[in-house]
Each structure stands twice: as structure tokens, then as C-alpha cells.
Amino acid sequence: MSLLFSPLSLGPLELSNRIVIAPMCQYSAHDGCVSDWHHIHLGNLALSGAGLLILEATAVESRGRISHADLGLWNDDQEAALAALLASVRRWSPMPVGIQLAHAGRKASTPRPWDGGGAIAADHPDGWSTVSASALAYDDAHAVPQALDGEGIDALVEHFVATARRAERLGLDLVEIHAAHGYLLHQFLSPLSNTRDDAYGGSLENRMRLVLRVFDAVRAAVSAKVAVGMRISATDWVEGGWDIGQSLALARALDARGCQFIHVSSGGLDPRQQIATGPGYQLPFAEAIKAQVRMPVIAVGMITQPRQAEAVLVDGQADAVALARGILYDPRWPWHAAAELGATLVPAPQYLRCEPPEARGVFARR
């Protein structure tokens, strides 16, 4: 039996297989509300056969968006728009759906990727002033952010809590807290972006304080029916920055608090990063963390081939694999993986007749 197509529990959430669709920003929202693009995009992915779909990074407040076109969930209009989308998806797909709660911090107020790089000035209609752990800009193209004070930190935690409660009201099955890719929570973790001298800076314990506080607050804010986990960057890929040793300490602390999964990525904090990319290049980080925690570990990063994904699980490097760009390129990747690995899955009945002769038996009926 293929391990990739075996069940997995993330706390209270039962997945039919171990293929996770990772959060991928679409930069297609209007005032934080999902658009027609999201209906098309997410409807397509919800019919892919994966075990879990996690919605893109969703801002917990307006200045937490990466760009003006990011998804948000801090007001009633955004909640209502997302409710309508989820109702449509659930009508046709039984796939569990989660959401990634995020705040971009100093990497906010940028154009959409296809509109150019850099940052947008605070006085531009599509820009705003940014915040971070310390008053250190991401690079020369970004403005110096305001360092959050104690009141600002308290407000930030409440933003995460309020958005998590909205997520549960929407019936979302899982909440992933985004502490990776150089965004605000990661900015508090890394000594490269956090030079504070208060209880949230300096020692590793202090730099982890906000991330753990956000986790505890979100976990307490939603019921036991909702799985709550964390996405981290295991390393900054910069000497003197956040690294795997510190990530192991964070993972153990999260595990002790009842975190129900950890999604292991890397990088994104500092433009000086030197990343040695290649197939499965982040797997050693996931494997190191898995050896020290009880919670399931999700691996991601150039895992593109079915037998490669199967080997990740067979070798015990992770408990699930996440696909991002790969499933955008091939939205039926789980079908093709099942055919290659001799597994079966249940497609939407409208698609049963498309099973090709060379993959006969890959489709099962509900």
C-alpha cells in the first residue's frame, strides 16, 4: 500500500491521504475579499484529489497584507465573501479546507509580483506604513518599519485571535499560523531582524515569546474541532540568523503546547540568503524536526515526483508532503501519483469517465 495515499490525523482532522496543497498567494483579492479568480482557482484545486487544501496567506489586519490584492479576514465583508466561496467548494468536494493566518510585517506594502518588485510608498493609494520587531528595513527598496511596542504586540495577538474565530465560524477545518518566509512572526524569531532589548528580543526564549503567545492564544480561541499548527522557516540561510538549532527548540516548545502539525519551509527573511536549491532541498530540516517531536511534520520544497514523495514518507523524513507550484502546473498531480503508485482515489463523479486505459482502476466510487 502506498504511504502517500494512507490516512493521516492532524489532531482532530482526518486526511484521506498525505498530499497537502500548500498556501499560495494569488494577489487577486479586492479589499481583502475573495474574487471570481478564487472561485475558479480553489474550485479546481478542491477537485484535485489531495488530502488537504490550505488557503493562501490571509492577513489578520489591513497592514498585514503583502500587497493591496491579498486575501484578508478581519472584517464581516471578507468573512461573507469567503463563506460564499466555501459553500460552493463544499457542494462539490469533500476535501478538508484550512487557512493560513498571516501578517507580512516589514515585507508588506508591495506591488503584485507581476507588477514589479520593491515596495510601495506609504502615501501611495495602494501602500501603507509597515511594522516589524525592530526598525530595520528588509532592504534598500523597503521603508524602515515601525517597531511594535507592547500595546502593538497585544493588538497583534488579538488580531490573530479574532481572525481565527472567524475561520472557525466559516467551518474551516484547520488553522496554520504563518511564522515563515520572512513575515512578521519570523521577523520576531530571527536575530537578523529582531534587535529588541525587551522581553521579545535578545535571547532565543525572548525571540520565541511572541510566536508561542500567538499559538497559545489561537489555540484557546478555537474549539478542539479545529486543528492548529504552525509553518516555519527552518533557517534564514544567512550566517548568524535563524537556523535549524533554533527551529528545533521552537518545534519542541510548540509540541509541548499541543501543536498539531508543523509545516517546514525555509528562507525569505533576508536578501543575503544563499539557498542551495534542488529536489527536496528542505527535507533535511523536516527530518531533523520529526526526530524530536510527536506532532506530524509536513515537508515542502521541490517535491515534484510521486515516487520522490512516497520515499519521503517511507524513509521517515516527514508525515506528509506539501505541493505548491507543482500542483499549479499539474492540478491533477494526485491522480497521476495514484496511478503511478498503484493507489486509488475517489474523483468527482462527473470525472469518472475520464479514467484512461493505462490507469484503469485508479478511480474508486464513493
Coordinates of C-alpha atoms in Angstrom, one line a residue:
M1 CA 0.0 0.0 0.0
S2 CA 1.2 3.5 -0.9
L3 CA 2.0 5.5 2.2
L4 CA 1.3 8.7 0.3
F5 CA -2.3 7.5 -0.1
S6 CA -2.7 6.3 3.5
P7 CA -4.7 8.3 6.1
L8 CA -3.2 10.8 8.4
S9 CA -4.5 12.6 11.5
L10 CA -3.7 16.2 12.2
G11 CA -5.2 16.4 15.7
P12 CA -8.9 16.2 15.2
L13 CA -8.7 16.3 11.4
E14 CA -8.6 13.1 9.4
L15 CA -7.0 13.3 6.0
S16 CA -7.7 10.6 3.4
N17 CA -4.1 10.9 2.1
R18 CA -0.9 12.7 2.8
I19 CA -0.8 15.2 -0.1
V20 CA -1.3 18.8 1.2
I21 CA -1.9 21.7 -1.1
A22 CA 0.3 24.4 0.4
P23 CA -0.9 28.0 0.8
M24 CA -0.1 30.0 -2.4
C25 CA -0.8 33.8 -2.6
Q26 CA -2.9 34.7 -5.7
Y27 CA -2.8 38.5 -5.3
S28 CA -6.3 38.7 -6.7
A29 CA -8.5 39.8 -3.8
H30 CA -10.4 43.1 -3.7
D31 CA -10.3 44.9 -0.3
G32 CA -9.2 41.6 1.2
C33 CA -12.3 39.8 -0.3
V34 CA -12.1 36.7 -2.5
S35 CA -12.8 37.3 -6.1
D36 CA -14.1 35.2 -9.1
W37 CA -10.5 34.1 -9.6
H38 CA -10.5 32.4 -6.2
H39 CA -13.7 30.6 -7.0
I40 CA -12.1 29.2 -10.2
H41 CA -8.7 28.6 -8.6
L42 CA -9.8 26.9 -5.4
G43 CA -12.6 25.0 -7.0
N44 CA -10.1 23.5 -9.4
L45 CA -7.7 22.5 -6.6
A46 CA -10.5 21.1 -4.4
L47 CA -11.2 18.6 -7.2
S48 CA -7.5 17.5 -7.4
G49 CA -7.7 14.5 -5.1
A50 CA -5.3 15.9 -2.4
G51 CA -5.9 15.2 1.2
L52 CA -6.0 18.9 2.3
L53 CA -6.2 22.3 0.8
I54 CA -4.8 25.3 2.8
L55 CA -5.9 28.7 1.6
E56 CA -3.3 31.3 0.8
A57 CA -1.7 33.6 3.4
T58 CA -4.7 35.5 4.8
A59 CA -4.0 38.8 6.6
V60 CA -5.2 39.4 10.1
E61 CA -5.3 43.2 9.6
S62 CA -5.1 45.5 6.7
R63 CA -1.4 46.5 7.1
G64 CA -0.6 42.8 7.4
R65 CA -1.2 42.2 3.7
I66 CA 1.8 41.7 1.4
S67 CA 0.1 43.6 -1.3
H68 CA -3.2 45.5 -1.7
A69 CA -4.5 42.5 -3.5
D70 CA -4.0 40.0 -0.7
L71 CA -6.7 38.0 1.0
G72 CA -7.9 39.2 4.4
L73 CA -10.2 38.0 7.1
W74 CA -10.5 40.9 9.5
N75 CA -14.0 42.2 8.7
D76 CA -17.5 41.0 8.0
D77 CA -17.4 41.6 4.3
Q78 CA -14.4 39.4 3.9
E79 CA -16.0 36.7 6.0
A80 CA -19.2 36.8 4.0
A81 CA -17.3 36.6 0.7
L82 CA -15.2 33.6 1.9
A83 CA -18.4 31.9 3.2
A84 CA -20.0 32.0 -0.2
L85 CA -16.8 30.5 -1.8
L86 CA -16.6 27.8 0.8
A87 CA -20.3 26.9 0.3
S88 CA -19.6 26.4 -3.4
V89 CA -16.5 24.3 -2.9
R90 CA -18.1 22.1 -0.3
R91 CA -21.1 21.5 -2.5
W92 CA -18.8 19.6 -5.0
S93 CA -15.8 18.5 -2.9
P94 CA -15.4 16.7 0.4
M95 CA -11.8 17.9 0.7
P96 CA -10.9 19.4 4.1
V97 CA -10.0 23.1 3.8
G98 CA -7.7 25.1 6.1
I99 CA -6.5 28.6 6.2
Q100 CA -3.1 30.2 6.8
L101 CA -3.2 33.3 9.1
A102 CA -0.5 35.8 8.4
H103 CA 1.0 39.2 8.9
A104 CA 3.6 40.5 6.4
G105 CA 5.3 42.9 8.8
R106 CA 8.1 44.8 7.1
K107 CA 7.6 42.9 3.9
A108 CA 4.1 44.5 3.4
S109 CA 3.0 47.3 1.1
T110 CA 4.4 45.8 -2.2
P111 CA 3.1 45.5 -5.7
R112 CA 1.7 42.3 -7.0
P113 CA 4.6 40.1 -8.3
W114 CA 3.8 40.7 -11.9
D115 CA 3.6 44.4 -11.4
G116 CA 7.3 44.7 -10.4
G117 CA 9.3 44.2 -7.2
G118 CA 10.3 46.5 -4.4
A119 CA 7.8 48.3 -2.2
I120 CA 5.0 50.9 -2.5
A121 CA 5.4 54.1 -0.5
A122 CA 3.1 54.7 2.4
D123 CA 1.5 57.7 0.8
H124 CA 0.5 55.8 -2.4
P125 CA -3.1 54.7 -2.7
D126 CA -2.0 51.1 -2.7
G127 CA 0.6 51.5 0.1
W128 CA 0.8 51.9 3.9
S129 CA 3.2 52.2 6.7
T130 CA 4.7 48.9 7.9
V131 CA 5.6 47.4 11.3
S132 CA 8.2 44.9 12.5
A133 CA 10.0 43.6 15.5
S134 CA 12.6 46.3 15.1
A135 CA 13.1 49.4 12.9
L136 CA 15.1 47.6 10.3
A137 CA 14.1 47.6 6.6
Y138 CA 14.1 44.4 4.6
D139 CA 16.3 46.0 2.0
D140 CA 17.1 49.4 0.5
A141 CA 13.9 49.3 -1.6
H142 CA 11.7 49.0 1.5
A143 CA 10.8 51.7 4.0
V144 CA 12.0 51.4 7.6
P145 CA 9.2 49.8 9.6
Q146 CA 7.9 51.0 12.9
A147 CA 9.0 48.7 15.8
L148 CA 5.9 47.4 17.5
D149 CA 5.6 48.5 21.2
G150 CA 3.9 46.5 23.9
E151 CA 0.4 47.8 23.0
G152 CA 1.0 47.0 19.4
I153 CA 2.1 43.5 20.2
D154 CA -1.1 43.0 22.4
A155 CA -3.2 44.2 19.5
L156 CA -1.4 41.9 17.0
V157 CA -2.2 38.9 19.2
E158 CA -5.9 39.9 19.3
H159 CA -5.9 40.3 15.5
F160 CA -4.8 36.7 15.2
V161 CA -7.4 35.6 17.7
A162 CA -10.3 37.4 16.0
T163 CA -9.3 36.0 12.6
A164 CA -9.1 32.5 14.0
R165 CA -12.6 32.8 15.4
R166 CA -13.9 34.0 12.0
A167 CA -12.2 30.9 10.5
E168 CA -14.0 28.6 12.8
R169 CA -17.3 30.3 12.2
L170 CA -16.7 29.6 8.5
G171 CA -16.3 25.9 9.3
L172 CA -12.7 25.8 8.2
D173 CA -11.1 22.6 9.4
L174 CA -7.5 23.8 10.2
V175 CA -5.6 26.9 11.1
E176 CA -2.0 27.3 10.1
I177 CA -0.1 30.2 11.8
H178 CA 2.4 31.7 9.4
A179 CA 5.8 32.2 11.1
A180 CA 7.9 31.6 7.9
H181 CA 9.2 33.3 4.8
G182 CA 10.4 36.5 6.5
Y183 CA 7.0 37.7 7.5
L184 CA 6.2 39.3 10.9
L185 CA 6.3 36.4 13.3
H186 CA 9.5 35.2 11.6
Q187 CA 10.9 38.7 12.0
F188 CA 10.5 38.3 15.7
L189 CA 12.2 35.0 15.7
S190 CA 15.4 35.9 13.8
P191 CA 18.2 37.8 15.4
L192 CA 18.8 39.4 11.9
S193 CA 15.5 41.3 12.1
N194 CA 14.9 41.4 15.9
T195 CA 17.3 43.6 17.8
R196 CA 14.9 44.4 20.7
D197 CA 16.1 44.8 24.2
D198 CA 12.8 43.9 25.9
A199 CA 11.0 40.6 26.7
Y200 CA 10.5 40.0 23.0
G201 CA 14.2 40.3 21.9
G202 CA 17.7 39.2 22.7
S203 CA 17.7 35.6 23.9
L204 CA 16.1 32.7 22.0
E205 CA 13.5 32.4 24.7
N206 CA 12.5 36.0 24.2
R207 CA 12.5 35.9 20.4
M208 CA 10.2 32.9 20.5
R209 CA 7.9 34.6 23.0
L210 CA 5.5 36.2 20.5
V211 CA 5.2 33.1 18.3
L212 CA 4.3 31.0 21.3
R213 CA 2.0 33.6 22.6
V214 CA 0.1 33.8 19.3
F215 CA -0.1 30.0 19.1
D216 CA -1.4 29.7 22.7
A217 CA -4.0 32.5 22.0
V218 CA -5.2 31.0 18.8
R219 CA -5.4 27.5 20.2
A220 CA -7.5 28.8 23.1
A221 CA -9.7 30.9 20.8
V222 CA -11.0 28.0 18.7
S223 CA -12.6 24.7 19.7
A224 CA -11.0 21.3 19.8
K225 CA -12.6 20.5 16.5
V226 CA -10.1 22.8 14.7
A227 CA -6.6 21.6 14.0
V228 CA -4.0 24.3 14.8
G229 CA -0.4 24.2 13.6
M230 CA 2.5 26.4 12.5
R231 CA 4.6 27.0 9.4
I232 CA 8.2 27.9 10.0
S233 CA 11.3 28.7 8.0
A234 CA 13.8 26.3 9.5
T235 CA 16.7 28.5 8.5
D236 CA 17.4 32.0 7.2
W237 CA 20.2 30.7 5.0
V238 CA 22.3 33.6 6.4
E239 CA 25.2 33.2 8.8
G240 CA 24.2 34.5 12.3
G241 CA 20.4 34.2 11.5
W242 CA 17.6 31.9 12.5
D243 CA 18.8 28.3 12.0
I244 CA 17.9 24.6 12.4
G245 CA 19.1 24.5 16.0
Q246 CA 16.7 27.3 17.0
S247 CA 14.0 25.8 14.9
L248 CA 14.3 22.6 16.9
A249 CA 13.9 24.5 20.1
L250 CA 10.8 26.2 18.8
A251 CA 9.4 22.9 17.5
R252 CA 9.8 21.2 20.9
A253 CA 8.1 24.2 22.6
L254 CA 5.2 24.0 20.2
D255 CA 4.9 20.3 20.6
A256 CA 4.8 20.6 24.4
R257 CA 1.9 23.1 23.9
G258 CA -0.2 20.7 21.9
C259 CA 0.6 22.0 18.4
Q260 CA -1.0 19.5 15.9
F261 CA 1.4 19.9 13.0
I262 CA 4.4 21.8 11.8
H263 CA 5.0 22.7 8.2
V264 CA 8.7 23.1 7.5
S265 CA 9.9 25.6 4.9
S266 CA 12.9 27.9 4.9
G267 CA 14.3 31.3 3.9
G268 CA 12.6 34.6 3.0
L269 CA 13.8 36.8 5.8
D270 CA 17.0 38.4 4.4
P271 CA 18.0 39.2 0.8
R272 CA 21.5 37.9 1.6
Q273 CA 20.2 34.4 1.8
Q274 CA 22.2 31.8 -0.1
I275 CA 19.9 28.9 -0.8
A276 CA 21.2 25.6 -2.3
T277 CA 18.1 24.6 -4.1
G278 CA 17.4 21.2 -5.7
P279 CA 14.8 18.4 -5.4
G280 CA 13.8 18.0 -1.8
Y281 CA 16.3 20.6 -0.6
Q282 CA 14.4 21.3 2.6
L283 CA 13.8 17.7 3.6
P284 CA 16.8 17.5 6.0
F285 CA 15.1 20.2 8.1
A286 CA 11.8 18.4 8.2
E287 CA 13.6 15.1 9.1
A288 CA 15.6 16.8 11.9
I289 CA 12.4 18.2 13.4
K290 CA 10.4 15.0 13.0
A291 CA 13.1 13.2 15.1
Q292 CA 12.3 15.4 18.1
V293 CA 8.5 16.0 18.1
R294 CA 5.4 13.9 18.3
M295 CA 3.2 16.1 16.1
P296 CA 3.0 15.4 12.3
V297 CA 5.6 17.1 10.2
I298 CA 4.7 18.4 6.7
A299 CA 7.6 18.7 4.2
V300 CA 7.7 21.1 1.3
G301 CA 10.1 22.3 -1.3
M302 CA 10.7 20.9 -4.8
I303 CA 8.9 17.6 -4.1
T304 CA 7.6 17.1 -7.6
Q305 CA 7.6 13.4 -8.4
P306 CA 5.2 10.7 -7.0
R307 CA 8.0 8.2 -6.2
Q308 CA 10.0 11.0 -4.6
A309 CA 7.1 11.9 -2.4
E310 CA 6.5 8.3 -1.5
A311 CA 10.2 7.9 -0.5
V312 CA 9.9 10.9 1.8
L313 CA 7.3 9.0 3.8
V314 CA 8.8 5.6 3.6
D315 CA 12.2 6.9 4.8
G316 CA 10.5 8.7 7.7
Q317 CA 11.6 12.2 6.7
A318 CA 8.1 13.6 7.2
D319 CA 4.5 12.6 7.7
A320 CA 3.0 14.4 4.8
V321 CA 4.2 16.3 1.7
A322 CA 3.0 19.7 0.5
L323 CA 2.9 20.8 -3.1
A324 CA 2.7 24.4 -4.2
R325 CA 4.0 25.4 -7.7
G326 CA 3.9 21.7 -8.7
I327 CA 0.2 21.4 -8.3
L328 CA -0.5 24.7 -10.0
Y329 CA 1.4 23.3 -13.0
D330 CA -0.4 20.0 -12.7
P331 CA -3.7 20.3 -10.8
R332 CA -4.3 16.6 -11.2
W333 CA -1.0 15.6 -9.7
P334 CA -2.7 13.4 -7.0
W335 CA -4.5 11.4 -9.8
H336 CA -1.2 10.9 -11.6
A337 CA 0.6 9.9 -8.4
A338 CA -2.1 7.4 -7.5
A339 CA -1.8 5.8 -11.0
E340 CA 2.0 5.6 -10.7
L341 CA 2.0 4.2 -7.2
G342 CA -0.8 1.7 -7.7
A343 CA -3.2 3.5 -5.4
T344 CA -6.8 4.6 -5.8
L345 CA -8.7 7.7 -5.1
V346 CA -12.3 9.0 -5.4
P347 CA -12.8 11.7 -8.0
A348 CA -15.9 13.8 -8.5
P349 CA -18.4 11.5 -10.2
Q350 CA -18.5 13.9 -13.2
Y351 CA -14.9 12.8 -13.9
L352 CA -15.3 9.1 -13.6
R353 CA -15.5 8.5 -17.3
C354 CA -12.1 10.2 -18.0
E355 CA -10.1 7.3 -16.4
P356 CA -7.6 6.3 -19.2
P357 CA -6.9 2.7 -20.2
E358 CA -3.4 2.9 -18.9
A359 CA -4.6 3.9 -15.4
R360 CA -7.6 1.6 -15.2
G361 CA -8.6 1.0 -11.6
V362 CA -7.1 4.3 -10.2
F363 CA -10.6 5.7 -9.7
A364 CA -12.9 4.4 -7.0
R365 CA -16.5 5.3 -6.3
R366 CA -17.8 6.8 -3.1

